[in-house]
Tab-separated table of C-alpha atoms and ligand atoms in Angstrom:
chain	number	residue	atom	x	y	z
D	1	ALA	CA	-90.071	8.468	-57.356
D	2	GLY	CA	-90.391	9.460	-60.411
D	3	ALA	CA	-88.127	12.593	-59.822
D	4	VAL	CA	-84.795	10.572	-60.063
D	5	GLY	CA	-84.272	13.171	-63.333
D	6	PRO	CA	-85.815	14.677	-65.249
D	7	ARG	CA	-86.389	13.682	-68.970
D	8	LEU	CA	-84.656	15.852	-71.002
D	9	LEU	CA	-83.022	15.604	-73.650
D	10	GLY	CA	-82.872	18.643	-76.527
D	11	ARG	CA	-83.648	18.618	-79.696
D	12	ALA	CA	-81.070	17.021	-81.516
D	13	ALA	CA	-82.522	13.636	-79.781
D	14	ALA	CA	-86.002	14.528	-80.228
D	15	THR	CA	-86.069	15.029	-83.230
D	16	GLY	CA	-83.652	12.373	-84.447
D	17	GLU	CA	-80.625	14.447	-85.920
D	18	LEU	CA	-77.766	13.175	-87.191
D	19	LEU	CA	-74.994	14.713	-84.796
D	20	THR	CA	-71.824	15.904	-86.552
D	21	SER	CA	-68.518	15.232	-86.114
D	22	GLU	CA	-66.996	18.794	-85.314
D	23	VAL	CA	-63.495	17.491	-86.060
D	24	PRO	CA	-62.225	16.070	-89.560
D	25	LEU	CA	-63.473	12.338	-89.218
D	26	PRO	CA	-60.158	10.322	-89.975
D	27	PRO	CA	-59.498	8.070	-93.145
D	28	PRO	CA	-61.797	4.710	-92.879
D	29	PHE	CA	-59.091	0.691	-91.922
D	30	GLN	CA	-56.493	2.502	-90.380
D	31	VAL	CA	-56.844	1.393	-86.042
D	32	PRO	CA	-56.081	-2.032	-85.763
D	33	LEU	CA	-59.164	-3.442	-84.214
D	34	PRO	CA	-58.510	-3.436	-80.503
D	35	ILE	CA	-60.014	-6.351	-78.169
D	36	PRO	CA	-61.761	-5.677	-74.682
D	37	ALA	CA	-59.382	-7.248	-72.142
D	38	VAL	CA	-60.479	-9.990	-70.524
D	39	LEU	CA	-61.482	-9.215	-67.088
D	40	PRO	CA	-59.291	-11.818	-64.514
D	41	PRO	CA	-60.978	-12.224	-61.094
D	42	LEU	CA	-60.047	-11.380	-57.457
D	43	SER	CA	-60.692	-14.757	-56.306
D	44	ARG	CA	-62.747	-17.981	-56.884
D	45	ASP	CA	-64.320	-19.817	-54.007
D	46	ALA	CA	-65.954	-22.608	-53.857
D	47	ASP	CA	-69.204	-20.420	-54.481
D	48	ALA	CA	-68.467	-17.563	-56.572
D	49	ASP	CA	-65.749	-16.185	-58.969
D	50	ARG	CA	-65.204	-12.462	-57.822
D	51	TYR	CA	-64.664	-9.530	-59.624
D	52	GLU	CA	-63.868	-5.841	-59.126
D	53	ILE	CA	-64.708	-2.916	-61.824
D	54	VAL	CA	-64.110	0.503	-60.875
D	55	GLN	CA	-66.461	3.065	-62.748
D	56	ARG	CA	-64.613	6.754	-63.966
D	57	VAL	CA	-64.087	9.314	-65.635
D	58	ALA	CA	-60.655	8.389	-68.058
D	59	THR	CA	-59.762	9.717	-71.507
D	60	ALA	CA	-59.094	7.753	-74.815
D	61	GLU	CA	-57.825	8.404	-77.843
D	62	ILE	CA	-60.748	7.131	-79.937
D	63	LEU	CA	-60.260	9.167	-83.410
D	64	PRO	CA	-56.406	8.980	-84.024
D	65	GLY	CA	-54.308	11.858	-81.984
D	66	LEU	CA	-57.760	13.917	-80.992
D	67	ARG	CA	-58.790	13.159	-77.026
D	68	THR	CA	-61.590	11.755	-75.858
D	69	PRO	CA	-62.886	11.972	-72.332
D	70	ILE	CA	-65.584	8.978	-71.397
D	71	TRP	CA	-66.634	7.114	-68.606
D	72	GLY	CA	-65.614	4.203	-68.492
D	73	TYR	CA	-65.670	0.575	-66.474
D	74	GLN	CA	-61.730	0.218	-65.555
D	75	GLY	CA	-62.110	3.088	-67.050
D	76	THR	CA	-61.756	2.072	-70.610
D	77	PHE	CA	-64.655	1.987	-73.148
D	78	PRO	CA	-65.704	-0.584	-74.026
D	79	GLY	CA	-65.123	-1.808	-69.756
D	80	PRO	CA	-63.425	-4.754	-69.648
D	81	THR	CA	-64.601	-8.553	-70.842
D	82	ILE	CA	-65.982	-11.148	-68.241
D	83	GLU	CA	-66.090	-14.011	-68.936
D	84	SER	CA	-67.820	-16.526	-66.971
D	85	ARG	CA	-69.177	-20.639	-66.911
D	86	SER	CA	-72.943	-21.201	-67.102
D	87	GLY	CA	-74.267	-22.459	-63.565
D	88	ARG	CA	-70.751	-20.473	-61.417
D	89	THR	CA	-71.925	-17.952	-59.114
D	90	THR	CA	-69.895	-14.662	-60.887
D	91	VAL	CA	-70.100	-11.653	-58.393
D	92	VAL	CA	-69.015	-7.930	-59.561
D	93	ARG	CA	-68.461	-5.613	-57.063
D	94	HIS	CA	-68.625	-2.059	-58.534
D	95	ARG	CA	-67.353	0.904	-57.029
D	96	ASN	CA	-69.066	4.590	-58.424
D	97	GLU	CA	-66.234	7.088	-58.968
D	98	LEU	CA	-68.429	8.074	-60.732
D	99	PRO	CA	-70.167	12.322	-60.460
D	100	VAL	CA	-73.730	10.159	-60.774
D	101	PRO	CA	-75.341	7.738	-59.572
D	102	THR	CA	-75.076	4.299	-61.812
D	103	VAL	CA	-77.445	1.554	-61.803
D	104	VAL	CA	-75.377	-2.086	-63.150
D	105	HIS	CA	-77.470	-4.397	-65.640
D	106	LEU	CA	-76.295	-7.493	-67.300
D	107	HIS	CA	-78.334	-7.617	-70.691
D	108	GLY	CA	-79.674	-10.774	-71.269
D	109	GLY	CA	-78.806	-12.668	-67.349
D	110	ARG	CA	-80.750	-14.505	-65.724
D	111	THR	CA	-80.528	-12.016	-62.851
D	112	PRO	CA	-82.167	-12.469	-59.198
D	113	PRO	CA	-83.984	-8.693	-59.057
D	114	ASP	CA	-81.545	-7.433	-56.294
D	115	SER	CA	-78.433	-7.690	-58.834
D	116	ASP	CA	-80.604	-7.191	-62.018
D	117	GLY	CA	-79.750	-3.853	-62.130
D	118	TYR	CA	-83.358	-1.824	-61.575
D	119	ALA	CA	-83.084	1.339	-62.510
D	120	THR	CA	-83.805	3.509	-59.415
D	121	ASP	CA	-81.101	0.525	-57.497
D	122	LEU	CA	-78.729	3.274	-57.516
D	123	VAL	CA	-75.359	2.799	-56.577
D	124	LEU	CA	-74.505	6.679	-55.690
D	125	PRO	CA	-70.759	8.440	-55.523
D	126	ALA	CA	-69.049	8.112	-53.177
D	127	SER	CA	-69.554	10.792	-51.115
D	128	GLY	CA	-71.921	13.995	-51.553
D	129	TRP	CA	-74.877	12.622	-53.813
D	130	ARG	CA	-77.011	12.050	-51.012
D	131	ALA	CA	-77.373	14.537	-48.995
D	132	ALA	CA	-78.258	16.879	-51.464
D	133	HIS	CA	-80.956	14.436	-53.480
D	134	GLN	CA	-82.233	12.971	-50.780
D	135	GLY	CA	-86.267	13.761	-51.967
D	136	MET	CA	-85.428	12.663	-55.309
D	137	LEU	CA	-84.609	8.829	-54.759
D	138	ASP	CA	-87.010	6.137	-55.126
D	139	PRO	CA	-88.378	5.999	-51.477
D	140	ASP	CA	-88.543	1.225	-52.712
D	141	ALA	CA	-85.359	1.367	-54.390
D	142	LYS	CA	-82.399	-0.617	-52.175
D	143	ILE	CA	-80.041	2.648	-52.215
D	144	THR	CA	-76.355	2.029	-51.855
D	145	GLN	CA	-73.222	3.998	-51.870
D	146	GLY	CA	-69.403	3.996	-53.396
D	147	LEU	CA	-70.155	0.767	-54.201
D	148	ARG	CA	-72.421	-2.532	-54.476
D	149	ASP	CA	-72.292	-6.292	-54.945
D	150	TYR	CA	-73.844	-7.235	-58.507
D	151	ALA	CA	-74.480	-11.184	-58.080
D	152	TYR	CA	-74.814	-13.425	-61.291
D	153	PRO	CA	-75.974	-17.503	-60.528
D	154	LEU	CA	-76.000	-17.385	-64.432
D	155	ARG	CA	-77.955	-20.933	-64.271
D	156	GLN	CA	-78.797	-20.197	-68.515
D	157	ARG	CA	-76.980	-21.857	-71.689
D	158	ALA	CA	-73.236	-20.247	-73.231
D	159	SER	CA	-74.457	-17.172	-74.801
D	160	GLY	CA	-73.227	-13.175	-75.615
D	161	LEU	CA	-74.279	-11.070	-72.834
D	162	TRP	CA	-73.513	-7.182	-72.270
D	163	TYR	CA	-73.540	-5.050	-69.094
D	164	HIS	CA	-74.759	-1.540	-68.936
D	165	ASP	CA	-75.662	1.148	-66.845
D	166	HIS	CA	-79.771	1.365	-66.589
D	167	ARG	CA	-80.097	4.047	-64.538
D	168	MET	CA	-84.056	5.934	-64.876
D	169	ASP	CA	-83.579	8.759	-67.426
D	170	PHE	CA	-80.224	8.799	-67.862
D	171	THR	CA	-79.046	4.955	-69.893
D	172	GLY	CA	-78.615	6.741	-73.043
D	173	PRO	CA	-76.240	9.496	-72.109
D	174	ALA	CA	-74.720	7.121	-69.587
D	175	VAL	CA	-73.685	4.818	-72.481
D	176	HIS	CA	-72.589	6.870	-74.534
D	177	ARG	CA	-69.880	7.839	-72.790
D	178	GLY	CA	-68.617	4.766	-72.448
D	179	LEU	CA	-70.601	2.121	-69.726
D	180	ALA	CA	-70.813	-1.004	-71.644
D	181	GLY	CA	-69.155	-4.385	-72.019
D	182	PHE	CA	-68.938	-8.024	-72.706
D	183	HIS	CA	-70.088	-11.112	-70.883
D	184	PHE	CA	-69.430	-14.275	-72.084
D	185	VAL	CA	-71.761	-17.603	-70.805
D	186	ARG	CA	-69.830	-20.448	-71.402
D	187	ASP	CA	-71.165	-24.109	-71.593
D	188	ALA	CA	-70.394	-27.704	-71.936
D	189	GLU	CA	-72.356	-28.514	-74.563
D	190	GLU	CA	-70.595	-25.135	-76.394
D	191	ASP	CA	-67.078	-26.703	-75.679
D	192	ALA	CA	-67.831	-29.631	-77.411
D	193	LEU	CA	-68.722	-28.098	-80.980
D	194	PRO	CA	-66.059	-27.630	-83.001
D	195	LEU	CA	-65.952	-23.757	-83.262
D	196	PRO	CA	-63.101	-21.292	-83.994
D	197	ARG	CA	-61.993	-19.931	-80.129
D	198	GLY	CA	-59.316	-18.458	-79.521
D	199	GLU	CA	-57.323	-15.079	-81.926
D	200	ARG	CA	-60.789	-17.309	-84.031
D	201	GLU	CA	-63.084	-15.333	-81.829
D	202	LEU	CA	-63.830	-11.905	-82.398
D	203	PRO	CA	-66.526	-9.907	-79.522
D	204	LEU	CA	-67.221	-6.816	-81.999
D	205	MET	CA	-68.866	-4.318	-80.389
D	206	ILE	CA	-70.829	-1.808	-82.562
D	207	ALA	CA	-71.555	2.056	-81.688
D	208	ASP	CA	-72.149	5.696	-83.462
D	209	ARG	CA	-70.601	8.723	-81.493
D	210	ALA	CA	-70.269	11.851	-82.746
D	211	PHE	CA	-67.092	13.874	-81.659
D	212	ALA	CA	-66.481	17.936	-80.774
D	213	ALA	CA	-63.910	20.052	-81.423
D	214	ASP	CA	-62.703	19.677	-78.078
D	215	GLY	CA	-63.122	15.497	-78.261
D	216	SER	CA	-65.698	14.992	-75.797
D	217	MET	CA	-68.201	12.929	-77.934
D	218	ARG	CA	-71.501	14.913	-78.690
D	219	TYR	CA	-74.972	14.266	-76.890
D	220	PRO	CA	-77.813	16.415	-76.622
D	221	SER	CA	-76.326	17.890	-73.992
D	222	LEU	CA	-79.034	17.951	-70.621
D	223	ASP	CA	-78.433	21.960	-70.234
D	224	SER	CA	-80.571	22.858	-73.831
D	225	THR	CA	-83.386	20.579	-73.468
D	226	LEU	CA	-87.042	21.888	-72.718
D	227	SER	CA	-86.272	24.813	-70.701
D	228	THR	CA	-84.834	26.912	-73.801
D	229	VAL	CA	-86.843	24.073	-76.468
D	230	PRO	CA	-90.309	24.148	-74.809
D	231	GLY	CA	-92.419	21.468	-75.368
D	232	VAL	CA	-90.720	18.527	-78.014
D	233	GLU	CA	-93.033	18.496	-80.800
D	234	GLU	CA	-91.441	15.621	-82.485
D	235	PRO	CA	-93.347	12.237	-80.942
D	236	TYR	CA	-91.517	10.077	-83.313
D	237	ALA	CA	-87.919	10.945	-81.258
D	238	ALA	CA	-85.754	9.064	-83.177
D	239	GLY	CA	-82.817	8.827	-81.041
D	240	VAL	CA	-78.988	10.257	-81.182
D	241	PHE	CA	-77.185	8.983	-83.301
D	242	GLY	CA	-73.416	9.877	-84.831
D	243	ASP	CA	-71.104	9.796	-88.075
D	244	VAL	CA	-68.656	7.893	-86.635
D	245	ILE	CA	-69.001	4.143	-86.810
D	246	LEU	CA	-66.888	2.105	-83.822
D	247	VAL	CA	-66.163	-1.642	-83.294
D	248	ASN	CA	-64.313	-2.426	-79.423
D	249	GLY	CA	-64.525	1.737	-79.838
D	250	ALA	CA	-62.162	2.108	-82.487
D	251	PRO	CA	-63.268	3.956	-85.332
D	252	TRP	CA	-63.773	1.664	-88.999
D	253	PRO	CA	-60.952	-0.473	-87.362
D	254	VAL	CA	-59.518	-3.162	-89.834
D	255	ALA	CA	-58.334	-6.747	-88.597
D	256	GLU	CA	-56.237	-9.176	-90.019
D	257	VAL	CA	-57.285	-12.531	-90.501
D	258	SER	CA	-56.011	-15.794	-91.975
D	259	ALA	CA	-57.508	-17.923	-93.997
D	260	THR	CA	-59.734	-19.438	-92.231
D	261	ARG	CA	-63.221	-19.186	-90.388
D	262	TYR	CA	-63.403	-16.841	-87.451
D	263	ARG	CA	-66.442	-16.796	-85.199
D	264	LEU	CA	-67.659	-12.993	-84.908
D	265	ARG	CA	-70.340	-12.243	-81.321
D	266	LEU	CA	-71.653	-9.631	-83.234
D	267	LEU	CA	-73.683	-6.681	-80.670
D	268	ASN	CA	-75.442	-3.591	-81.694
D	269	ALA	CA	-74.187	-1.322	-78.924
D	270	SER	CA	-75.529	1.720	-80.462
D	271	ASN	CA	-78.314	3.587	-78.404
D	272	ALA	CA	-80.299	4.009	-81.784
D	273	ARG	CA	-78.540	3.818	-84.663
D	274	ARG	CA	-79.363	-0.235	-86.540
D	275	TYR	CA	-77.781	-1.194	-88.527
D	276	ASP	CA	-77.767	-4.233	-92.177
D	277	LEU	CA	-74.344	-6.310	-92.373
D	278	ALA	CA	-72.746	-7.631	-94.992
D	279	LEU	CA	-69.727	-8.507	-96.383
D	280	ASP	CA	-68.037	-6.587	-99.829
D	281	PRO	CA	-66.846	-8.628	-101.763
D	282	PRO	CA	-69.678	-11.441	-100.929
D	283	PRO	CA	-68.286	-14.630	-100.592
D	284	PRO	CA	-67.764	-16.190	-104.097
D	285	ASP	CA	-70.315	-18.839	-102.509
D	286	GLY	CA	-72.639	-19.636	-99.928
D	287	PRO	CA	-74.565	-17.317	-97.318
D	288	ALA	CA	-71.665	-14.538	-96.211
D	289	PHE	CA	-72.289	-15.174	-92.088
D	290	THR	CA	-73.592	-18.271	-91.042
D	291	GLN	CA	-74.857	-18.220	-88.081
D	292	ILE	CA	-74.813	-20.020	-85.227
D	293	GLY	CA	-76.761	-18.953	-81.926
D	294	SER	CA	-78.772	-15.284	-81.540
D	295	ASP	CA	-79.065	-13.368	-78.334
D	296	GLN	CA	-79.632	-16.411	-75.979
D	297	GLY	CA	-77.328	-18.331	-77.104
D	298	LEU	CA	-76.698	-21.472	-79.987
D	299	LEU	CA	-79.291	-22.056	-82.791
D	300	ASP	CA	-80.910	-25.371	-83.014
D	301	ALA	CA	-79.170	-25.787	-86.838
D	302	PRO	CA	-77.849	-22.889	-88.480
D	303	ARG	CA	-78.636	-20.476	-90.481
D	304	GLY	CA	-76.836	-18.738	-93.885
D	305	HIS	CA	-77.191	-15.629	-94.641
D	306	ASP	CA	-76.272	-12.409	-96.867
D	307	HIS	CA	-76.859	-10.013	-94.671
D	308	LEU	CA	-77.090	-9.475	-90.553
D	309	PRO	CA	-80.303	-6.482	-90.344
D	310	ILE	CA	-79.055	-6.275	-86.263
D	311	ALA	CA	-80.743	-3.291	-83.093
D	312	PRO	CA	-79.458	-1.551	-80.443
D	313	ALA	CA	-79.088	-3.989	-77.611
D	314	GLU	CA	-79.598	-7.733	-80.391
D	315	ARG	CA	-76.354	-10.149	-80.841
D	316	TYR	CA	-75.915	-11.884	-83.379
D	317	ASP	CA	-73.287	-15.185	-82.951
D	318	VAL	CA	-71.259	-15.793	-86.719
D	319	VAL	CA	-69.270	-17.472	-88.680
D	320	VAL	CA	-67.725	-15.905	-91.232
D	321	ASP	CA	-65.103	-18.558	-94.107
D	322	PHE	CA	-62.274	-16.252	-95.531
D	323	GLY	CA	-61.121	-19.289	-96.944
D	324	ARG	CA	-62.722	-18.818	-99.620
D	325	TYR	CA	-61.077	-15.462	-100.339
D	326	PRO	CA	-57.491	-15.358	-101.820
D	327	VAL	CA	-54.565	-13.980	-99.141
D	328	GLY	CA	-54.727	-10.494	-99.540
D	329	THR	CA	-58.594	-9.386	-100.065
D	330	GLU	CA	-59.635	-6.625	-98.039
D	331	ILE	CA	-63.326	-7.690	-96.977
D	332	THR	CA	-64.975	-4.785	-95.756
D	333	LEU	CA	-68.139	-5.561	-93.163
D	334	VAL	CA	-70.898	-3.208	-95.034
D	335	ASN	CA	-73.655	-1.229	-93.478
D	336	ARG	CA	-76.534	-1.877	-95.839
D	337	ALA	CA	-78.724	1.214	-93.891
D	338	GLY	CA	-75.887	3.816	-93.564
D	339	THR	CA	-75.267	6.705	-96.260
D	340	GLY	CA	-71.697	8.220	-96.051
D	341	SER	CA	-69.302	7.414	-93.035
D	342	THR	CA	-72.169	5.401	-92.110
D	343	ALA	CA	-71.809	2.419	-94.835
D	344	TYR	CA	-69.453	0.977	-93.053
D	345	VAL	CA	-67.873	-0.714	-90.616
D	346	LEU	CA	-64.844	-2.666	-90.207
D	347	ARG	CA	-62.699	-4.116	-92.529
D	348	PHE	CA	-60.667	-7.615	-92.406
D	349	ARG	CA	-58.084	-8.059	-94.635
D	350	VAL	CA	-56.652	-11.893	-95.495
D	351	THR	CA	-52.996	-11.817	-94.478
D	352	ARG	CA	-51.884	-15.338	-94.486
D	353	ARG	CA	-52.930	-18.904	-95.025
D	354	GLY	CA	-54.315	-20.568	-91.530
D	355	THR	CA	-54.642	-24.388	-90.405
D	356	GLU	CA	-58.131	-24.617	-90.255
D	357	ASP	CA	-59.549	-26.749	-87.156
D	358	SER	CA	-63.096	-25.581	-86.753
D	359	HIS	CA	-66.159	-26.580	-88.623
D	360	VAL	CA	-70.122	-26.073	-88.363
D	361	PRO	CA	-71.563	-28.407	-86.967
D	362	ASP	CA	-76.092	-29.129	-88.444
D	363	ARG	CA	-77.059	-29.428	-85.173
D	364	LEU	CA	-76.249	-27.172	-82.608
D	365	SER	CA	-78.163	-27.875	-79.480
D	366	THR	CA	-81.489	-28.231	-78.640
D	367	ILE	CA	-83.760	-25.649	-78.241
D	368	GLU	CA	-87.468	-26.930	-76.379
D	369	PRO	CA	-90.073	-26.368	-78.622
D	370	LEU	CA	-93.030	-23.939	-76.752
D	371	ASP	CA	-95.509	-23.767	-78.770
D	372	ARG	CA	-98.820	-21.563	-78.530
D	373	THR	CA	-101.248	-23.871	-77.187
D	374	ARG	CA	-98.529	-23.764	-73.963
D	375	ALA	CA	-99.810	-20.575	-72.717
D	376	GLY	CA	-101.860	-19.792	-69.875
D	377	VAL	CA	-102.436	-15.868	-70.949
D	378	ILE	CA	-101.589	-13.370	-74.024
D	379	ARG	CA	-101.426	-9.880	-73.051
D	380	GLU	CA	-100.805	-6.854	-75.850
D	381	PHE	CA	-98.979	-4.327	-75.870
D	382	SER	CA	-98.874	-0.439	-77.531
D	383	PHE	CA	-95.217	0.825	-77.994
D	384	ARG	CA	-95.639	4.713	-78.772
D	385	GLY	CA	-95.517	7.774	-79.501
D	386	ALA	CA	-96.860	10.185	-76.978
D	387	PRO	CA	-99.032	12.040	-79.005
D	388	SER	CA	-97.944	15.914	-77.660
D	389	GLY	CA	-93.997	14.602	-77.502
D	390	GLY	CA	-92.737	16.588	-74.422
D	391	ARG	CA	-90.085	14.106	-71.747
D	392	HIS	CA	-93.009	11.842	-71.545
D	393	GLY	CA	-92.574	11.315	-75.973
D	394	TRP	CA	-92.369	7.479	-75.706
D	395	LEU	CA	-95.735	4.695	-73.943
D	396	ILE	CA	-96.039	1.667	-73.443
D	397	GLY	CA	-99.459	0.885	-73.624
D	398	GLY	CA	-100.176	4.670	-73.221
D	399	GLN	CA	-98.504	5.102	-69.988
D	400	PRO	CA	-94.785	6.627	-69.505
D	401	TYR	CA	-92.323	4.708	-66.991
D	402	SER	CA	-93.653	4.891	-63.438
D	403	PRO	CA	-90.900	2.534	-61.005
D	404	SER	CA	-93.821	2.116	-58.763
D	405	ARG	CA	-96.642	0.772	-61.836
D	406	ILE	CA	-96.812	-3.118	-62.056
D	407	ASP	CA	-97.738	-3.602	-66.012
D	408	ALA	CA	-98.233	-7.442	-65.951
D	409	ARG	CA	-97.460	-10.222	-63.087
D	410	PRO	CA	-96.925	-13.661	-64.710
D	411	ARG	CA	-97.121	-16.301	-62.460
D	412	LEU	CA	-94.010	-17.843	-61.566
D	413	GLY	CA	-93.591	-20.814	-63.946
D	414	ASP	CA	-95.708	-20.293	-66.449
D	415	VAL	CA	-95.550	-19.644	-69.932
D	416	GLU	CA	-98.103	-16.139	-71.634
D	417	ILE	CA	-97.195	-15.012	-74.682
D	418	TRP	CA	-96.843	-11.188	-75.098
D	419	ARG	CA	-98.140	-9.200	-78.321
D	420	PHE	CA	-95.843	-6.208	-79.442
D	421	VAL	CA	-97.840	-3.394	-81.881
D	422	ALA	CA	-95.887	-0.445	-82.776
D	423	ASP	CA	-95.521	2.240	-84.034
D	424	VAL	CA	-91.661	3.292	-85.439
D	425	HIS	CA	-89.438	0.635	-85.152
D	426	HIS	CA	-88.163	0.472	-81.355
D	427	PRO	CA	-86.733	-3.317	-80.620
D	428	ILE	CA	-88.518	-4.395	-77.405
D	429	HIS	CA	-86.140	-5.888	-74.460
D	430	LEU	CA	-87.444	-7.548	-71.353
D	431	HIS	CA	-85.575	-8.311	-68.317
D	432	LEU	CA	-84.798	-11.890	-67.510
D	433	VAL	CA	-86.781	-14.054	-69.468
D	434	GLN	CA	-85.323	-16.098	-72.633
D	435	PHE	CA	-88.039	-15.741	-75.372
D	436	ARG	CA	-88.614	-17.109	-78.911
D	437	VAL	CA	-90.419	-14.663	-81.896
D	438	LEU	CA	-93.823	-17.308	-82.669
D	439	SER	CA	-95.113	-14.478	-85.414
D	440	ARG	CA	-94.385	-11.130	-86.465
D	441	GLY	CA	-97.225	-8.782	-89.108
D	442	GLY	CA	-99.416	-12.376	-88.188
D	443	ARG	CA	-96.765	-14.716	-90.070
D	444	GLU	CA	-94.491	-17.487	-89.103
D	445	PRO	CA	-91.617	-15.435	-87.904
D	446	GLY	CA	-88.857	-13.945	-89.985
D	447	PRO	CA	-85.615	-15.400	-91.039
D	448	PHE	CA	-83.329	-13.577	-88.178
D	449	ASP	CA	-85.774	-14.344	-85.334
D	450	GLY	CA	-84.366	-17.772	-84.592
D	451	GLY	CA	-83.412	-19.276	-81.433
D	452	LEU	CA	-84.137	-17.692	-77.857
D	453	LYS	CA	-84.334	-13.580	-77.873
D	454	ASP	CA	-83.944	-11.550	-74.808
D	455	THR	CA	-84.120	-8.279	-77.671
D	456	VAL	CA	-87.052	-8.270	-80.798
D	457	ASP	CA	-86.656	-5.519	-82.878
D	458	LEU	CA	-90.624	-3.994	-84.365
D	459	ARG	CA	-91.274	-2.587	-87.260
D	460	PRO	CA	-93.988	-0.496	-87.862
D	461	GLY	CA	-96.896	-1.119	-87.777
D	462	GLU	CA	-96.518	-4.818	-87.400
D	463	ALA	CA	-97.164	-6.242	-84.063
D	464	VAL	CA	-95.374	-9.852	-83.312
D	465	GLU	CA	-95.905	-11.988	-80.191
D	466	VAL	CA	-93.028	-13.565	-78.707
D	467	ILE	CA	-93.579	-16.674	-76.366
D	468	ALA	CA	-91.760	-17.313	-72.823
D	469	ARG	CA	-91.603	-18.981	-69.960
D	470	PHE	CA	-91.391	-16.548	-67.028
D	471	ASP	CA	-89.620	-18.508	-64.404
D	472	GLY	CA	-86.770	-18.148	-62.515
D	473	TYR	CA	-87.004	-15.362	-60.315
D	474	ARG	CA	-89.734	-13.858	-58.505
D	475	GLY	CA	-89.953	-9.824	-58.298
D	476	ARG	CA	-90.443	-7.098	-60.151
D	477	TYR	CA	-88.416	-6.706	-63.361
D	478	MET	CA	-88.623	-4.260	-66.278
D	479	PHE	CA	-89.202	-3.907	-70.040
D	480	HIS	CA	-88.596	-1.682	-72.348
D	481	CYS	CA	-87.294	-0.043	-76.029
D	482	HIS	CA	-83.960	-0.343	-76.168
D	483	ASN	CA	-83.603	2.440	-77.812
D	484	ALA	CA	-82.126	4.322	-74.819
D	485	GLU	CA	-83.006	7.444	-75.738
D	486	HIS	CA	-87.416	5.900	-76.215
D	487	GLU	CA	-86.183	4.751	-72.660
D	488	ASP	CA	-85.650	7.509	-71.070
D	489	MET	CA	-88.528	8.980	-72.697
D	490	GLY	CA	-90.485	6.888	-70.875
D	491	MET	CA	-90.769	3.748	-73.111
D	492	MET	CA	-90.413	1.392	-69.943
D	493	ALA	CA	-92.366	-0.433	-67.802
D	494	ASN	CA	-92.633	-3.499	-64.822
D	495	PHE	CA	-93.463	-7.033	-64.693
D	496	GLU	CA	-93.627	-9.139	-61.896
D	497	THR	CA	-93.140	-12.235	-60.914
D	498	VAL	CA	-95.092	-13.751	-58.698
L	501	C2O	CU1	-79.713	-3.305	-72.084
L	501	C2O	CU2	-83.262	-3.197	-69.921
L	501	C2O	O1	-80.990	-3.671	-71.193
L	502	CU	CU1	-88.208	2.618	-78.993
């Protein structure tokens, strides 16, 4: 089962060196912010809304005048956005027309195991692959050829989810080539709130890339690997970074806004980069961002922030009031964690007045409290680099990923506390469950830990406890570091709800 693909990354990934573009970088804030198209359903019947997505090779003009080969859902990067209603089954038929196997995971979805995109449940290309790789396929996996129907019951609250590739050992390169898209779940509770909507709700997928002279996105290639770099000695491989910041697939774009409130659905879809987002200039009064939701939907009450630290796979749902700036102001969404070309992300240009019809109420939602006394089981997992590095350079509980090992068997419906400890930064994601951060570094959760989450960023040397009810579906699920290179280099494990 371990042979689904070799864990091979080159030295650049291993040392986490910034990949720089081999082409001149364009001036920032020239390209209009693109909004990914919303995918129309093929049909809606009594049971489900049905969609079809073709995964294919395409060419995109990401940097002006440069042709970049991508792998895209529907041939676009980001892929099309899916809009679903809570509790209404969404079936997405994915056709794989790429030259490699794929796996689709709906990140944050409460999905039965069959459709969760288990890392070895491959969708093989329509022809050619099976015969050549028969001995390398996980014998226990549910493998299909050419296409697969993923069924999402979406028995969950309104939230900003995303879908992306999840093939064992190859998630990093596949997502890097473009396999990521938004999937929003809506419900009546959210509809009833007077939040900015329509054109005043902006999905913002942030990702960094570097570009080669031929236009391709630079990723340490599978040929410059352990065969030429014997043993990756650096155990603290940081992952793959680029020097161009893309929002919805465009470099440092610009968005024209009216002097009103906007709702920003922020997603960090970068393989490894963390951002610390702020507004420059900050508003004359009050916090820059009013957070209304986190990974798994609305907070109970809004929370103001002057900056937003965001690790790979995390989401923030925030409202920014551009009415606090005079018409004509240019406001940059900056990255305080970056330097040079990575220190800025996006620019808003307040071009006009607008009629304000939204506000952020003091109460947003109700989140069921879940305190320590409810938990019957406490488990602990360490997230650390392997002492000797190498192709299994990243470990959970001292072990690299194996599809055949289950590290936890929570009983369906039980509440458990999971305690994580890390050597360096790791954004930890659990499939299936919605958790709350219970403590960070032995103290109360931090200001950004509020609400229901599915990904929590661990800081070096810090212990974080999360609490969750393991309900929904019985079966095998993954949990892992969402630094995509760490994940591909072994930092993933399984739990099984029983
Ligand atoms: Cu966003 Cu297991 O992944
Ligand atoms: Cu990690």
